[in-house]
CSV table of N, CA and C in Angstrom, one decimal:
chain,number,residue,atom,x,y,z
A,27,MET,N,107.4,-11.8,-46.4
A,27,MET,CA,106.7,-11.1,-47.4
A,27,MET,C,106.9,-11.8,-48.8
A,28,LYS,N,108.1,-12.3,-49.1
A,28,LYS,CA,108.3,-12.9,-50.4
A,28,LYS,C,107.5,-14.2,-50.5
A,29,GLU,N,107.2,-14.9,-49.4
A,29,GLU,CA,106.3,-16.1,-49.5
A,29,GLU,C,104.9,-15.7,-49.9
A,30,LEU,N,104.5,-14.5,-49.7
A,30,LEU,CA,103.2,-14.0,-50.0
A,30,LEU,C,103.0,-13.5,-51.4
A,31,VAL,N,103.8,-12.5,-51.8
A,31,VAL,CA,103.7,-11.8,-53.0
A,31,VAL,C,105.0,-11.6,-53.7
A,32,ARG,N,105.0,-11.5,-55.0
A,32,ARG,CA,106.2,-11.2,-55.8
A,32,ARG,C,105.8,-10.3,-57.0
A,33,SER,N,106.8,-9.6,-57.4
A,33,SER,CA,106.7,-8.8,-58.6
A,33,SER,C,107.8,-9.2,-59.6
A,34,ASP,N,107.5,-9.7,-60.8
A,34,ASP,CA,108.5,-10.2,-61.7
A,34,ASP,C,108.1,-9.6,-63.1
A,35,ASN,N,109.0,-8.9,-63.7
A,35,ASN,CA,108.8,-8.3,-65.0
A,35,ASN,C,108.4,-9.3,-66.1
A,36,GLN,N,108.8,-10.6,-65.8
A,36,GLN,CA,108.5,-11.7,-66.8
A,36,GLN,C,107.0,-12.2,-66.6
A,37,ILE,N,106.4,-11.8,-65.5
A,37,ILE,CA,105.0,-12.3,-65.2
A,37,ILE,C,104.1,-11.1,-65.1
A,38,LEU,N,103.2,-11.0,-66.0
A,38,LEU,CA,102.2,-10.0,-66.0
A,38,LEU,C,102.8,-8.6,-66.0
A,39,GLU,N,103.9,-8.4,-66.6
A,39,GLU,CA,104.6,-7.1,-66.7
A,39,GLU,C,105.0,-6.5,-65.4
A,40,GLY,N,105.3,-7.4,-64.4
A,40,GLY,CA,105.7,-6.9,-63.1
A,40,GLY,C,104.6,-6.6,-62.1
A,41,VAL,N,103.3,-6.9,-62.5
A,41,VAL,CA,102.2,-6.6,-61.6
A,41,VAL,C,102.4,-7.5,-60.3
A,42,LEU,N,102.1,-6.9,-59.1
A,42,LEU,CA,102.2,-7.6,-57.9
A,42,LEU,C,101.3,-8.8,-57.8
A,43,CYS,N,101.8,-10.0,-57.8
A,43,CYS,CA,101.0,-11.3,-57.8
A,43,CYS,C,101.3,-12.1,-56.5
A,44,PHE,N,100.4,-13.0,-56.2
A,44,PHE,CA,100.6,-14.0,-55.2
A,44,PHE,C,101.8,-14.8,-55.6
A,45,ALA,N,102.8,-15.0,-54.7
A,45,ALA,CA,104.0,-15.8,-55.0
A,45,ALA,C,103.6,-17.2,-55.6
A,46,GLY,N,104.3,-17.5,-56.7
A,46,GLY,CA,104.1,-18.8,-57.3
A,46,GLY,C,102.9,-18.9,-58.2
A,47,THR,N,102.2,-17.8,-58.4
A,47,THR,CA,101.0,-17.8,-59.2
A,47,THR,C,101.1,-16.6,-60.2
A,48,ARG,N,100.0,-16.6,-61.0
A,48,ARG,CA,99.9,-15.4,-61.9
A,48,ARG,C,98.6,-14.7,-61.5
A,49,VAL,N,98.2,-14.8,-60.3
A,49,VAL,CA,97.1,-14.1,-59.8
A,49,VAL,C,97.5,-12.8,-59.1
A,50,PRO,N,97.0,-11.7,-59.7
A,50,PRO,CA,97.4,-10.3,-59.2
A,50,PRO,C,96.7,-10.1,-57.8
A,51,VAL,N,97.4,-9.5,-56.9
A,51,VAL,CA,96.9,-9.2,-55.6
A,51,VAL,C,95.7,-8.3,-55.7
A,52,ALA,N,95.7,-7.4,-56.7
A,52,ALA,CA,94.6,-6.5,-56.9
A,52,ALA,C,93.3,-7.2,-57.2
A,53,ALA,N,93.4,-8.4,-57.8
A,53,ALA,CA,92.2,-9.2,-58.1
A,53,ALA,C,91.5,-9.5,-56.8
A,54,LEU,N,92.2,-9.9,-55.8
A,54,LEU,CA,91.6,-10.2,-54.5
A,54,LEU,C,90.9,-9.0,-53.9
A,55,ILE,N,91.6,-7.9,-54.0
A,55,ILE,CA,91.1,-6.6,-53.4
A,55,ILE,C,89.9,-6.2,-54.2
A,56,GLU,N,89.9,-6.3,-55.5
A,56,GLU,CA,88.7,-5.9,-56.3
A,56,GLU,C,87.5,-6.8,-56.0
A,57,HIS,N,87.7,-8.1,-55.8
A,57,HIS,CA,86.6,-9.0,-55.4
A,57,HIS,C,86.0,-8.6,-54.1
A,58,LEU,N,86.9,-8.3,-53.1
A,58,LEU,CA,86.4,-7.9,-51.8
A,58,LEU,C,85.7,-6.6,-51.9
A,59,ARG,N,86.2,-5.6,-52.7
A,59,ARG,CA,85.4,-4.4,-52.8
A,59,ARG,C,84.1,-4.6,-53.5
A,60,GLY,N,84.0,-5.6,-54.3
A,60,GLY,CA,82.7,-5.9,-55.0
A,60,GLY,C,81.7,-6.6,-54.1
A,61,GLY,N,82.1,-6.9,-52.9
A,61,GLY,CA,81.2,-7.5,-51.9
A,61,GLY,C,81.3,-9.0,-51.8
A,62,HIS,N,82.3,-9.6,-52.4
A,62,HIS,CA,82.5,-11.0,-52.3
A,62,HIS,C,83.2,-11.3,-51.0
A,63,THR,N,83.0,-12.5,-50.4
A,63,THR,CA,83.7,-12.9,-49.2
A,63,THR,C,85.1,-13.4,-49.5
A,64,ALA,N,85.9,-13.4,-48.5
A,64,ALA,CA,87.3,-13.9,-48.7
A,64,ALA,C,87.3,-15.4,-49.1
A,65,ASP,N,86.3,-16.2,-48.6
A,65,ASP,CA,86.2,-17.6,-49.0
A,65,ASP,C,85.8,-17.7,-50.5
A,66,TYR,N,85.0,-16.9,-51.0
A,66,TYR,CA,84.6,-16.9,-52.4
A,66,TYR,C,85.8,-16.6,-53.2
A,67,CYS,N,86.6,-15.7,-52.8
A,67,CYS,CA,87.9,-15.3,-53.5
A,67,CYS,C,88.8,-16.5,-53.6
A,68,LEU,N,88.9,-17.2,-52.5
A,68,LEU,CA,89.8,-18.4,-52.4
A,68,LEU,C,89.3,-19.4,-53.4
A,69,GLU,N,88.0,-19.6,-53.5
A,69,GLU,CA,87.5,-20.6,-54.5
A,69,GLU,C,87.8,-20.1,-55.9
A,70,GLN,N,87.7,-18.8,-56.2
A,70,GLN,CA,88.0,-18.3,-57.5
A,70,GLN,C,89.4,-18.4,-57.9
A,71,PHE,N,90.3,-18.3,-57.0
A,71,PHE,CA,91.8,-18.3,-57.2
A,71,PHE,C,92.4,-19.5,-56.5
A,72,SER,N,92.1,-20.7,-57.0
A,72,SER,CA,92.5,-22.0,-56.4
A,72,SER,C,94.0,-22.1,-56.3
A,73,SER,N,94.8,-21.4,-57.1
A,73,SER,CA,96.2,-21.5,-57.1
A,73,SER,C,96.8,-20.7,-55.9
A,74,VAL,N,96.0,-19.9,-55.3
A,74,VAL,CA,96.5,-19.1,-54.2
A,74,VAL,C,96.2,-19.8,-52.9
A,75,ALA,N,97.3,-20.1,-52.1
A,75,ALA,CA,97.1,-20.8,-50.9
A,75,ALA,C,96.4,-20.0,-49.8
A,76,ARG,N,95.6,-20.6,-49.0
A,76,ARG,CA,94.9,-19.9,-48.0
A,76,ARG,C,95.8,-19.0,-47.1
A,77,GLU,N,97.0,-19.5,-46.8
A,77,GLU,CA,97.9,-18.8,-46.0
A,77,GLU,C,98.4,-17.5,-46.7
A,78,GLN,N,98.5,-17.6,-48.0
A,78,GLN,CA,98.9,-16.4,-48.8
A,78,GLN,C,97.8,-15.4,-48.7
A,79,ARG,N,96.6,-15.8,-49.0
A,79,ARG,CA,95.4,-14.9,-49.0
A,79,ARG,C,95.3,-14.3,-47.6
A,80,MET,N,95.3,-15.0,-46.5
A,80,MET,CA,95.2,-14.5,-45.2
A,80,MET,C,96.3,-13.5,-44.9
A,81,GLY,N,97.5,-13.9,-45.3
A,81,GLY,CA,98.6,-13.0,-45.0
A,81,GLY,C,98.5,-11.6,-45.7
A,82,VAL,N,98.0,-11.7,-46.9
A,82,VAL,CA,97.8,-10.4,-47.7
A,82,VAL,C,96.7,-9.6,-47.1
A,83,LEU,N,95.6,-10.3,-46.7
A,83,LEU,CA,94.5,-9.6,-46.1
A,83,LEU,C,95.0,-8.9,-44.8
A,84,GLU,N,95.8,-9.6,-44.0
A,84,GLU,CA,96.3,-9.0,-42.8
A,84,GLU,C,97.2,-7.8,-43.1
A,85,LEU,N,98.0,-7.8,-44.1
A,85,LEU,CA,98.8,-6.7,-44.5
A,85,LEU,C,98.0,-5.5,-44.9
A,86,VAL,N,96.9,-5.8,-45.7
A,86,VAL,CA,96.0,-4.8,-46.2
A,86,VAL,C,95.3,-4.1,-45.1
A,87,GLU,N,94.9,-4.9,-44.1
A,87,GLU,CA,94.3,-4.3,-42.9
A,87,GLU,C,95.2,-3.4,-42.2
A,88,ARG,N,96.4,-3.7,-42.0
A,88,ARG,CA,97.4,-2.9,-41.3
A,88,ARG,C,97.9,-1.7,-42.1
A,89,HIS,N,98.0,-1.9,-43.4
A,89,HIS,CA,98.5,-0.8,-44.3
A,89,HIS,C,97.5,-0.8,-45.5
A,90,PRO,N,96.6,0.1,-45.5
A,90,PRO,CA,95.6,0.1,-46.6
A,90,PRO,C,96.1,0.3,-48.0
A,91,LEU,N,96.6,-0.8,-48.6
A,91,LEU,CA,97.2,-0.7,-49.9
A,91,LEU,C,96.2,-0.5,-51.0
A,92,ALA,N,95.0,-0.9,-50.7
A,92,ALA,CA,93.9,-0.8,-51.7
A,92,ALA,C,93.7,0.7,-52.1
A,93,SER,N,93.6,1.5,-51.1
A,93,SER,CA,93.3,2.9,-51.4
A,93,SER,C,94.5,3.6,-52.1
A,94,SER,N,95.7,3.3,-51.7
A,94,SER,CA,96.8,3.9,-52.3
A,94,SER,C,97.0,3.3,-53.7
A,95,ASP,N,96.7,2.0,-53.9
A,95,ASP,CA,96.7,1.4,-55.2
A,95,ASP,C,95.8,2.1,-56.2
A,96,GLU,N,94.6,2.4,-55.7
A,96,GLU,CA,93.6,3.1,-56.5
A,96,GLU,C,94.1,4.5,-56.9
A,97,LYS,N,94.7,5.2,-56.0
A,97,LYS,CA,95.2,6.5,-56.2
A,97,LYS,C,96.3,6.5,-57.3
A,98,HIS,N,97.1,5.4,-57.2
A,98,HIS,CA,98.2,5.3,-58.2
A,98,HIS,C,97.6,5.0,-59.6
A,99,ARG,N,96.6,4.2,-59.7
A,99,ARG,CA,96.0,3.8,-61.0
A,99,ARG,C,95.3,5.0,-61.6
A,100,THR,N,94.6,5.7,-60.8
A,100,THR,CA,93.7,6.8,-61.4
A,100,THR,C,94.4,8.2,-61.3
A,101,GLY,N,95.4,8.3,-60.5
A,101,GLY,CA,96.0,9.6,-60.4
A,101,GLY,C,95.3,10.5,-59.4
A,102,ARG,N,94.3,10.0,-58.7
A,102,ARG,CA,93.6,10.8,-57.7
A,102,ARG,C,93.0,9.9,-56.7
A,103,SER,N,92.6,10.4,-55.6
A,103,SER,CA,92.1,9.7,-54.5
A,103,SER,C,90.6,9.4,-54.7
A,104,ARG,N,90.0,8.5,-54.0
A,104,ARG,CA,88.6,8.2,-54.1
A,104,ARG,C,87.7,9.4,-53.8
A,105,ARG,N,88.1,10.2,-52.8
A,105,ARG,CA,87.4,11.4,-52.4
A,105,ARG,C,87.3,12.3,-53.6
A,106,ALA,N,88.5,12.5,-54.3
A,106,ALA,CA,88.5,13.4,-55.4
A,106,ALA,C,87.7,12.9,-56.6
A,107,ALA,N,87.6,11.6,-56.7
A,107,ALA,CA,86.9,11.0,-57.8
A,107,ALA,C,85.4,11.1,-57.6
A,108,GLY,N,84.9,11.3,-56.3
A,108,GLY,CA,83.5,11.3,-56.0
A,108,GLY,C,82.8,12.5,-56.5
């Protein structure tokens, strides 16, 4: 997991980023939610290795972090927001 993502208070105030970059994991998730392909995201975030992106996507598929991340940011679930 540490090869994929890191949280460091010195980088973007501790926002979860792809390891070795300043690219927030949430940026990938937001792009995917916006309808972009994973390949498009890789092009946009060239500092993120393909292996990192694929590893995070696999984790998100197994554990839907995106929905819990949204709940954390907004204080409510998507259903409640609707």
